[in-house]
Coordinates of C-alpha atoms in Angstrom, one line a residue:
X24 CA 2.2 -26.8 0.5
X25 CA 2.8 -26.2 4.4
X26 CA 0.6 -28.4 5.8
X27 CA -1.3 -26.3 9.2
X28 CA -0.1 -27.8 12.4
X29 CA -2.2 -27.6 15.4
X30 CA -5.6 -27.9 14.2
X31 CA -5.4 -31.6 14.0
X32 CA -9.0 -33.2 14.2
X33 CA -10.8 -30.2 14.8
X34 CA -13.4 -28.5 12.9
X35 CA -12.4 -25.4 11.1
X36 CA -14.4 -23.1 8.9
X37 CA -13.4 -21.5 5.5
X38 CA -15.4 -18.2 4.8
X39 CA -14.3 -16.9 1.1
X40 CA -13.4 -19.7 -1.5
X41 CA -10.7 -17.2 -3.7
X42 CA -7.3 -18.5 -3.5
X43 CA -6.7 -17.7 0.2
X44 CA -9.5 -19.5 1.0
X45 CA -9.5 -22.6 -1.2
X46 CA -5.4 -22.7 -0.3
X47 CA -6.3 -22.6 3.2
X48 CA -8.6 -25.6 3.0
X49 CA -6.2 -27.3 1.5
X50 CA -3.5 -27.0 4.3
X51 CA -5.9 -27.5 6.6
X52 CA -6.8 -30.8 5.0
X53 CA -3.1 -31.9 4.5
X54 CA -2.9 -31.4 8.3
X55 CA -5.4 -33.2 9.7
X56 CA -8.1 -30.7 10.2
X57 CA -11.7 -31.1 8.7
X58 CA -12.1 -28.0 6.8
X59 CA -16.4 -26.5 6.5
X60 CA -16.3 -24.4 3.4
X61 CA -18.7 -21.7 2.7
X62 CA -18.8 -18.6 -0.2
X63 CA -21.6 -16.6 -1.0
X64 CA -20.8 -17.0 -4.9
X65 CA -22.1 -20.7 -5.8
X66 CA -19.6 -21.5 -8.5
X67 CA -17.1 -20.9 -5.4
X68 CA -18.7 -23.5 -3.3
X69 CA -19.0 -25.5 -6.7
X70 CA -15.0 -25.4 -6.8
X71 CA -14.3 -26.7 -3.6
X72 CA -17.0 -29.6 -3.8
X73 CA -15.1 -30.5 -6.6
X74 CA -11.8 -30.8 -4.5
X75 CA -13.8 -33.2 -2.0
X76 CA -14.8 -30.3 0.8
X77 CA -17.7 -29.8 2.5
X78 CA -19.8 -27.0 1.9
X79 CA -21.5 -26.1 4.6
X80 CA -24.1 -22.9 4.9
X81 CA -22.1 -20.5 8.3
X82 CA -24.9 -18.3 8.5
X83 CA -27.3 -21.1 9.8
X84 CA -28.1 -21.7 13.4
X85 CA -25.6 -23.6 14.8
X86 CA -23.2 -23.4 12.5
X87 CA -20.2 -22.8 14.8
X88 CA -21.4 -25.9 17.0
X89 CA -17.8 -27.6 17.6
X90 CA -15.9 -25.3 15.4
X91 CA -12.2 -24.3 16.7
X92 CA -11.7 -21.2 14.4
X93 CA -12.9 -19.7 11.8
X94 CA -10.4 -18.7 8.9
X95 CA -11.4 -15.4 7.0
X96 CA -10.3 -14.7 3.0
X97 CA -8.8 -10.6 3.3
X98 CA -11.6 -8.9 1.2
X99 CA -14.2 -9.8 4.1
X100 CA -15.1 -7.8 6.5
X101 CA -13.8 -8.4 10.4
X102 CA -14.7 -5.5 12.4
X103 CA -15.3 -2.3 10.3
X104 CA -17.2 -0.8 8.8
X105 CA -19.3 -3.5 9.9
X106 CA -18.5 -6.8 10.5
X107 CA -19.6 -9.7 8.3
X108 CA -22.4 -11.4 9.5
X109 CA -20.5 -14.7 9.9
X110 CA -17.6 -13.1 11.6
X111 CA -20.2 -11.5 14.0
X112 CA -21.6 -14.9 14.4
X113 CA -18.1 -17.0 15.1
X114 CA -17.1 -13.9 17.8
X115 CA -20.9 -14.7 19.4
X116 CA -20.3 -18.1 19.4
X117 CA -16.7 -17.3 21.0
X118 CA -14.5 -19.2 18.2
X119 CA -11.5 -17.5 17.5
X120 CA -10.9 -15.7 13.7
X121 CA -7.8 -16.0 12.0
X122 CA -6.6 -16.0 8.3
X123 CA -4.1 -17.9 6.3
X124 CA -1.3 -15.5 7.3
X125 CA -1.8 -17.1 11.1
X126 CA -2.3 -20.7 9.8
X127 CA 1.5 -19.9 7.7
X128 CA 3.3 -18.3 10.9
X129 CA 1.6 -21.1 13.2
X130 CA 2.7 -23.9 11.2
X131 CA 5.8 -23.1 9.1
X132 CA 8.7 -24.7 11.4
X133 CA 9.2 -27.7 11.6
X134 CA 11.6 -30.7 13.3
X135 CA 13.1 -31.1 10.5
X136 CA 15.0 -27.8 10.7
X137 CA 16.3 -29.5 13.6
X138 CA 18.7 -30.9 10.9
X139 CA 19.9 -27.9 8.8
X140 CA 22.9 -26.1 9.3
X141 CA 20.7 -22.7 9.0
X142 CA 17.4 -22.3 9.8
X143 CA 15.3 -20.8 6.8
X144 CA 13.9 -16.9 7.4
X145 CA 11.1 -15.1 7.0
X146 CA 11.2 -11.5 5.7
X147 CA 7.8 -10.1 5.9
X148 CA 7.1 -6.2 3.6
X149 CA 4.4 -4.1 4.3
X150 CA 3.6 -1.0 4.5
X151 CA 0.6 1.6 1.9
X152 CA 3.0 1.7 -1.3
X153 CA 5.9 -0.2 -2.7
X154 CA 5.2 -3.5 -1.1
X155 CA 5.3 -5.2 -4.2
X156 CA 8.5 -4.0 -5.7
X157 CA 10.5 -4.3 -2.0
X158 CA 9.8 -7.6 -2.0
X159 CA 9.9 -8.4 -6.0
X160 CA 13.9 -6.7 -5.8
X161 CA 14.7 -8.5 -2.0
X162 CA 14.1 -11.5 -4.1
X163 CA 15.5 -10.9 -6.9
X164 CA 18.8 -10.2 -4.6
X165 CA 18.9 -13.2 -2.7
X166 CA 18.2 -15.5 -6.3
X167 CA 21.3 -12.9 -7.7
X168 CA 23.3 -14.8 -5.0
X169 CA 22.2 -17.8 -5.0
X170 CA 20.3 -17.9 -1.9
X171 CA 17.3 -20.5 -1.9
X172 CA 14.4 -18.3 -1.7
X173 CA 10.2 -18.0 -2.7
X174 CA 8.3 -15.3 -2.6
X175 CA 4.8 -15.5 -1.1
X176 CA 1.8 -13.3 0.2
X177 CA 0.4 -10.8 -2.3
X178 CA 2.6 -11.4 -4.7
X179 CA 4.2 -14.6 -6.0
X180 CA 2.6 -17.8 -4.5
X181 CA 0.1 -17.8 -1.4
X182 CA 2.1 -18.4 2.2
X183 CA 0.5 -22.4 2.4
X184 CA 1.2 -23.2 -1.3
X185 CA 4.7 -22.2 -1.0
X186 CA 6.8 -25.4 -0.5
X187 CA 8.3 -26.2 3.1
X188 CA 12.0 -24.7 3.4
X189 CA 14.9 -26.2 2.8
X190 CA 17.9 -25.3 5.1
X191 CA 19.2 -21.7 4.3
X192 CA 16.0 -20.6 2.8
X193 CA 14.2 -16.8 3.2
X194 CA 11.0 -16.5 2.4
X195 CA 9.9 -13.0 1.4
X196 CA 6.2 -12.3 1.8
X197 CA 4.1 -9.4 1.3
X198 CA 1.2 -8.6 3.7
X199 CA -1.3 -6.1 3.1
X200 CA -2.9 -4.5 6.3
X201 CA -5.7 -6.6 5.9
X202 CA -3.8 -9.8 6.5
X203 CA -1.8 -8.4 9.5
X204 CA -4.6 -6.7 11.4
X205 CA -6.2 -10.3 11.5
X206 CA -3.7 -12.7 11.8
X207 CA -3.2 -14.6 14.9
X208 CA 0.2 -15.3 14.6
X209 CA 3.1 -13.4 12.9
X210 CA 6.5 -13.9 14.1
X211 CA 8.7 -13.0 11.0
X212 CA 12.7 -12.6 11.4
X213 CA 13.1 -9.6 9.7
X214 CA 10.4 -6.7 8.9
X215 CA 9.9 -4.4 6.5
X216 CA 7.8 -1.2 7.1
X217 CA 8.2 1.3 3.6
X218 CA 5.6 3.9 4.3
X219 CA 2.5 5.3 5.3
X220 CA -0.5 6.7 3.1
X221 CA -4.5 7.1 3.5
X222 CA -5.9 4.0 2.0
X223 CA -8.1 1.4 2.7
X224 CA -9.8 3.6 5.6
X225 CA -13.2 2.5 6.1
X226 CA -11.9 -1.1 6.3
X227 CA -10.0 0.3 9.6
X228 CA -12.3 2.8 10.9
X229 CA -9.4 5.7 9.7
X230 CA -5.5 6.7 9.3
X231 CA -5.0 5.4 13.2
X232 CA -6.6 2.0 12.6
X233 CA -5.1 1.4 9.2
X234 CA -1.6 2.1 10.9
X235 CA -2.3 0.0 14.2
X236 CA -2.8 -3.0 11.2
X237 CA 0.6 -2.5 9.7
X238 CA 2.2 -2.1 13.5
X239 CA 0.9 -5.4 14.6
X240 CA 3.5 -6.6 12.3
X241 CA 6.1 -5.3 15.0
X242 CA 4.7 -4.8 18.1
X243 CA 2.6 -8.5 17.8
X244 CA 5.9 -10.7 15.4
X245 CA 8.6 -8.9 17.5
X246 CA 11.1 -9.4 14.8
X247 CA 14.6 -9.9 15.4
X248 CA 15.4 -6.7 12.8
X249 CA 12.8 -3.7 11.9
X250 CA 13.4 -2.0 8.6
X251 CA 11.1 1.2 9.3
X252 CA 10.3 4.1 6.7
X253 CA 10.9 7.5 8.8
X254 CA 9.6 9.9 6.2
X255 CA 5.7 10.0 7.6
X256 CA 5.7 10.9 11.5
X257 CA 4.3 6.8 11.8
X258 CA 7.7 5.6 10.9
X259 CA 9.1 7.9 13.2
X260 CA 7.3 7.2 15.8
X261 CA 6.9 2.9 15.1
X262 CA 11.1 3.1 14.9
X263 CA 11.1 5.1 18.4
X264 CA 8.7 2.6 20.0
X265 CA 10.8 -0.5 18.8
X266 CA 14.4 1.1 20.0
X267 CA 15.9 0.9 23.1
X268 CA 18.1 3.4 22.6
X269 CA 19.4 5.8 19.4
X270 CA 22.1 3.6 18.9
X271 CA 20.3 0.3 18.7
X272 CA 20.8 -1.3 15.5
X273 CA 18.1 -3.9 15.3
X274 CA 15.9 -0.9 13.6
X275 CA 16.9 0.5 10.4
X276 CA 15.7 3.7 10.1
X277 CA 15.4 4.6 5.6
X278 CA 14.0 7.3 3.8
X279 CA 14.4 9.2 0.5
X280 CA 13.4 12.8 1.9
X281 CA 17.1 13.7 4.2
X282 CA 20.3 12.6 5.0
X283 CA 19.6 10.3 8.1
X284 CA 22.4 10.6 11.0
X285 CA 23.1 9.3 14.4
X286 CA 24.5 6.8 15.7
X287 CA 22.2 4.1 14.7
X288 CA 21.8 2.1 11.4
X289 CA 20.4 4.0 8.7
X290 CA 20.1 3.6 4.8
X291 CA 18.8 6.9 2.6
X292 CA 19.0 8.2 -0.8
X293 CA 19.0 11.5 -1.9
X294 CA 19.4 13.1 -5.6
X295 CA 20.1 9.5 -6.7
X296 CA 22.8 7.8 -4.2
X297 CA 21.6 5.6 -1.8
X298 CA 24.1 5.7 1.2
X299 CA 24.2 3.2 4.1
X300 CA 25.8 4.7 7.7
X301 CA 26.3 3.0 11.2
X302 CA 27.6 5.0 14.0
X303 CA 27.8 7.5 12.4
X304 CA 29.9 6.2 9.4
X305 CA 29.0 6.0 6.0
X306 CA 29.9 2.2 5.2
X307 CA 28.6 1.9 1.3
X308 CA 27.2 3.9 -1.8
X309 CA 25.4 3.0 -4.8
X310 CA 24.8 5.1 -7.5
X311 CA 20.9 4.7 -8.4
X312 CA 20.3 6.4 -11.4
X313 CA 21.4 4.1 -14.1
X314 CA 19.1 1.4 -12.4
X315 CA 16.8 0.8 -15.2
X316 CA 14.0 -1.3 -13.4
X317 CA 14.1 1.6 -10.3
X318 CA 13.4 5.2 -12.0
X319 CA 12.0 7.8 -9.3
X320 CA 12.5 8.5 -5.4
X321 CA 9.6 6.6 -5.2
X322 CA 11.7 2.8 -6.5
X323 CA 15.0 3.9 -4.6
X324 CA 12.6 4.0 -1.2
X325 CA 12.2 0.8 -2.3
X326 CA 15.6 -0.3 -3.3
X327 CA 16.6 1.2 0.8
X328 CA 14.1 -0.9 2.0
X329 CA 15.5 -4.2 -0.2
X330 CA 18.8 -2.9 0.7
X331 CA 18.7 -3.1 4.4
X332 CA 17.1 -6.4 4.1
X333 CA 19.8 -7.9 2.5
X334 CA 22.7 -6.4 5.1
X335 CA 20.5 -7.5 7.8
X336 CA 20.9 -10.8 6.3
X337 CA 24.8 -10.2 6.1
X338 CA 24.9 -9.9 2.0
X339 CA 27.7 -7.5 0.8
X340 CA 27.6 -4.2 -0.7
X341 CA 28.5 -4.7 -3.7
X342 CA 26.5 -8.2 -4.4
X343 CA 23.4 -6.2 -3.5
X344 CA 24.5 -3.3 -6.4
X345 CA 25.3 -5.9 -9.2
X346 CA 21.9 -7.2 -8.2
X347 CA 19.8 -4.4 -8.2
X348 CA 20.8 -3.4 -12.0
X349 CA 19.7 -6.4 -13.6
X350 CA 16.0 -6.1 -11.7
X351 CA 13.5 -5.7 -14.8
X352 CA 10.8 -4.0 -12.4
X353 CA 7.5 -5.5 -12.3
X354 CA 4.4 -5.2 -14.3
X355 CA 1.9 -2.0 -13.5
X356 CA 4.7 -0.2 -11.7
X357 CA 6.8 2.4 -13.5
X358 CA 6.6 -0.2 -16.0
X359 CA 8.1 1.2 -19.3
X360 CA 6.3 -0.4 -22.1
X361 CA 7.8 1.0 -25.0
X362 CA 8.9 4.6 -27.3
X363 CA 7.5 5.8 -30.3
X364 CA 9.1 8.1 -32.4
X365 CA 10.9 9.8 -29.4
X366 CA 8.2 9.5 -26.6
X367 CA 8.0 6.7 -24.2
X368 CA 5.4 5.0 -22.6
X369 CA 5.0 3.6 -18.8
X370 CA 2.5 2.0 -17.0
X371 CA 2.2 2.4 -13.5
X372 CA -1.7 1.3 -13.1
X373 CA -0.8 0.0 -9.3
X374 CA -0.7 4.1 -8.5
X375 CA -4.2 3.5 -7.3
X376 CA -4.4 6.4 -4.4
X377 CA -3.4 9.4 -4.7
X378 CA 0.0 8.8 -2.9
X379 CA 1.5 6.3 -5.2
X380 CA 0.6 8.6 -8.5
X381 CA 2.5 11.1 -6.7
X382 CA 5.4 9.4 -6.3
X383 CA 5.2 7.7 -10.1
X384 CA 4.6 11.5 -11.5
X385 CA 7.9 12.9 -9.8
X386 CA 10.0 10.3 -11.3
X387 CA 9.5 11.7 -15.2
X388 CA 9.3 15.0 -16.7
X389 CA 6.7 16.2 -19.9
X390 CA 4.5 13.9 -18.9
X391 CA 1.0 13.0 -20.4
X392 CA -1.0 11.7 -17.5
X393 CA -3.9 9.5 -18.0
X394 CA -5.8 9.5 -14.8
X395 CA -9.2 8.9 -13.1
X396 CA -11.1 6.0 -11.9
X397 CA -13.0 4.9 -8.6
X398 CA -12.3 7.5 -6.4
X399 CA -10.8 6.9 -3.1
X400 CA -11.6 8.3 0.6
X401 CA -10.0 11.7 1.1
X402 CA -10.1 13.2 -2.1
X403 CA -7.6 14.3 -4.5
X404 CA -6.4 17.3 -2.7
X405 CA -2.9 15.3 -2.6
X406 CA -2.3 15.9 -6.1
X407 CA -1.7 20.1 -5.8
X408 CA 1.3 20.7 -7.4
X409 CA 1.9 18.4 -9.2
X410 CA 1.6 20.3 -12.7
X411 CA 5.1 21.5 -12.7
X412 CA 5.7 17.7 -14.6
X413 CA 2.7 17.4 -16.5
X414 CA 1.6 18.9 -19.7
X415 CA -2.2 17.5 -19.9
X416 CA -4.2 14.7 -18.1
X417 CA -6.4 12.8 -20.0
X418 CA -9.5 11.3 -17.8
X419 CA -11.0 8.1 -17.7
X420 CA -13.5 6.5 -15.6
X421 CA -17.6 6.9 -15.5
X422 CA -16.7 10.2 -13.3
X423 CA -14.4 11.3 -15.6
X424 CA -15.4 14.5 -15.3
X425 CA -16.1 15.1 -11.9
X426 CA -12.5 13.8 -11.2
X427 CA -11.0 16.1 -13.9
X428 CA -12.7 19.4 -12.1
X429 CA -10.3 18.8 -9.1
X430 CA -7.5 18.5 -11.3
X431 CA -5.1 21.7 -11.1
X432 CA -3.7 20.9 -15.1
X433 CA -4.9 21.4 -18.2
X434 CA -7.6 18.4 -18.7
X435 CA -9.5 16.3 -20.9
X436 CA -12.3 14.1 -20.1
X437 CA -11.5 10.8 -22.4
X438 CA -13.7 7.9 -20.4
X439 CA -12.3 5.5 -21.7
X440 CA -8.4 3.8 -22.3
X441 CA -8.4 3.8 -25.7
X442 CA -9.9 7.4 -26.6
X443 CA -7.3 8.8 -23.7
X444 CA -4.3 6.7 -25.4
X445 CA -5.1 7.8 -28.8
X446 CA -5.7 11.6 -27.5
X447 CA -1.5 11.8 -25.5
X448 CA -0.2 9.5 -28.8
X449 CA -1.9 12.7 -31.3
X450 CA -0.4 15.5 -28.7
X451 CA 2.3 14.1 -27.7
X452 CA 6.1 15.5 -28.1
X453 CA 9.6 13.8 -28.6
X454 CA 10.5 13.9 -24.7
X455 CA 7.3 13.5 -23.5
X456 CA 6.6 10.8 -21.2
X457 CA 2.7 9.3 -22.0
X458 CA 1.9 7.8 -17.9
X459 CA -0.8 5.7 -16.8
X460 CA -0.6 6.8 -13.2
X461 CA -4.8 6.7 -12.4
X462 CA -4.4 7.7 -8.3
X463 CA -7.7 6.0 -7.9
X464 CA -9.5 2.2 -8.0
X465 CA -10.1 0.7 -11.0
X466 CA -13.1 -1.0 -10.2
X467 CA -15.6 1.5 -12.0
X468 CA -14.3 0.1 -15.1
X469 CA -12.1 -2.8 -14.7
X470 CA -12.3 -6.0 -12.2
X471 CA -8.5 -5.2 -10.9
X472 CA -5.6 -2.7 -11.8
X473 CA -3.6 -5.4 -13.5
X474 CA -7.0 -5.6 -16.1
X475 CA -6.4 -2.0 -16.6
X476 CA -2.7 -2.0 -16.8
X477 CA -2.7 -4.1 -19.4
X478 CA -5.4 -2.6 -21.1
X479 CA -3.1 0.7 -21.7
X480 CA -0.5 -1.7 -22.5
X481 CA -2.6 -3.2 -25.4
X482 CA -3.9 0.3 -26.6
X483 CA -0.1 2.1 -26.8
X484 CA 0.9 -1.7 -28.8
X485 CA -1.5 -0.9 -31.2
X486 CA 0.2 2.6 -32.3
X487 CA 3.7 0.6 -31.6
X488 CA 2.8 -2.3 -34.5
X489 CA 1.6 0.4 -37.1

């Protein structure tokens, strides 16, 4: 646990008992501050009573009497579309807002790195796809080599249960926009921008607010080294805005679109090399395509991104390479679970806009797509062209066939996972690839993707066992 420094004594609220929440009131306790808990959901408020904290209603009058901050779970509300009634109540009141990513960044150094011979890092990913896997593979890289490391944020442990650093140690931590558009602190030492795609919009009132979310990153931590996507015009411009000059190499400019040149630091891949250059000079290659765990431009985006991470952290060439081919991937994305009788079977449920299934469809060929879901803002008009690669879609979800009408392949409304696994395992082909890439939410049908993911991982074991 990192215990939150600053805050001893004072009176801080909790809105949102999940794990943020309830790991927030923790480190708040464990540094001296008196957390007042409150969730909507009773059995919430019944979990933390049972750890010994108050539960006290923030929606009452007065309720932000002596109160120092208030400390927001990411699923709530801050500003738009509208913000939660508590929120709007603590910014009445004038008491600051800030979430667990601030508490983390506020209160992660300590004196005893006084004492350590190097001081541990913090690499921080964000960006609208690929996130998880960056930070997953930087990870995996630094373990490959010995390198003490954790993994926090949205994947792995949350950023105040990891435990406090030991000398040398890099943390990598995921942060969606919704943590860094609120956080009152982020300061990492290295950052990590992959890309940008419409998501999440009505939380940030559109494209420009979602990407003023992820830029806070940069333009509010001021990290010591920028790892910036260039292939949508906000990388372009977020890597302009954080250079001095074209040949300033604290920004790494990557991308998986064109050869990147100039005399700057730059790390692309293209028809399956990635290639680092510095002024100019191509420095290193690595041959991508017998990387198991990274199939598709989509992964060797993300094995740039994990790449220039680990040179910015002075890791060689050729460590990074050995590393990256024993990276099994992670669950829900470009997940392979299996081949029967000649056609294989990958789950990439995490494609949940438009965007990400996209990228996961490009990276097989023959493919049986199961699709559909919870719709996202902005429609599917993203997925035109994609029928050179797929054979048939098979649609799930209750709109099932409102989603399939917008689909420019030949379609069939299934509803469900198992109806739309058991139609591609009938039709399907040696060579075909069966895909779970839905390019919408799964909350129509399921309570997150991983639920549905695994669903489709269940089904396709059934026909695998027979």
């Amino acid at each position: 646990m990192i215990p939150v420094q600053g805050l001893e004594g004072a009176r801080v609220a909790v809105l949102g008992l999940g794990r943020s929440g309830l790991s927030a009131a923790r480190a708040l306790a464990a540094g001296g501050a008196k957390p007042l808990c409150w969730d909507d959901n009773p059995a919430a408020r019944a979990k933390a009573e049972a750890e010994g904290f108050a539960c006290v209603d923030l929606k009452a009058p007065g309720a932000f009497d002596k109160v120092a901050r208030l400390i927001l779970s990411p699923g709530i509300p801050h500003l738009y579309p509208v913000p939660n009634p508590v929120v709007a109540a603590a910014l009445e009141a004038g008491v600051p807002v800030d979430n667990d990513i601030g508490l983390f960044f506020q209160s992660f150094a300590t004196l005893a790195w006084d004492n350590y011979d190097t001081a541990p890092r913090v690499i921080a990913v964000t960006g609208s796809n690929g996130k998880s896997t960056t930070s997953a593979l930087l990870h995996h890289i630094l373990r490959h080599v010995g390198r003490p490391t954790q993994l926090a944020g949205n994947i792995g442990r949350g950023v105040l249960d990891i435990d406090p650093a030991i000398d040398g140690e890099v943390v990598v931590m995921e942060l969606s926009s919704y943590q860094t558009d609120l956080a009152r602190a982020l300061t990492p030492d290295i950052a990590v921008f992959t890309n940008l795609s419409p998501d999440h919009l009505d939380r940030h009132n559109g494209r420009g607010g979602y990407f003023a979310a992820k830029r806070r990153l940069f333009a509010e931590g001021g990290p010591d080294r920028a790892i910036v996507g260039v292939d949508e015009e906000e990388g372009r411009f977020l890597a302009g805005q954080l250079s001095e000059a074209p040949g300033d190499d604290r920004v790494i400019r990557i991308s998986v679109t064109r050869k990147l040149t100039g005399p700057g630091w730059q790390v692309f891949a293209r028809k399956g090399f990635l290639s680092e250059y510095r002024r100019g000079k191509q420095v290193a290659s690595i041959d991508l395509r017998d990387v198991a765990g990274l199939p598709g431009a989509h992964n060797h985006q993300n094995a740039c991104a994990a790449y220039a991470a680990a040179r910015a952290l002075g890791l060689a060439p050729k460590v990074i390479e050995a590393a990256f081919h024993s990276f099994g991937g992670l669950p829900h994305r470009s997940q392979l679970i299996g081949e029967i009788d000649g056609v294989r079977f990958v789950n990439d449920s995490k494609a949940t806009n438009v965007d990400s299934a996209v990228k996961a469809l490009a990276a097989f060929e023959n493919i049986r797509w199961i699709c559909g879901g919870l719709e996202k803002e902005g429609g599917l008009g993203g997925l035109a062209g994609v029928g050179d690669t797929v054979r048939k879609a098979y649609v799930i979800g209750r709109e099932a066939a409102a989603f399939a009408m917008q689909l420019e392949v030949e379609t069939q409304v299934c509803g469900d996972m198992e109806t739309a696994v058991a139609q591609a395992v009938a039709e399907a082909e040696p060579g075909d690839v069966v895909l779970l890439a839905p390019a919408a939410a799964s909350f129509d049908q399921y309570d997150s993707f991983e639920r549905r993911g695994e669903d489709f991982v269940a089904q396709v074991q059934r026909y695998m066992t027979r």
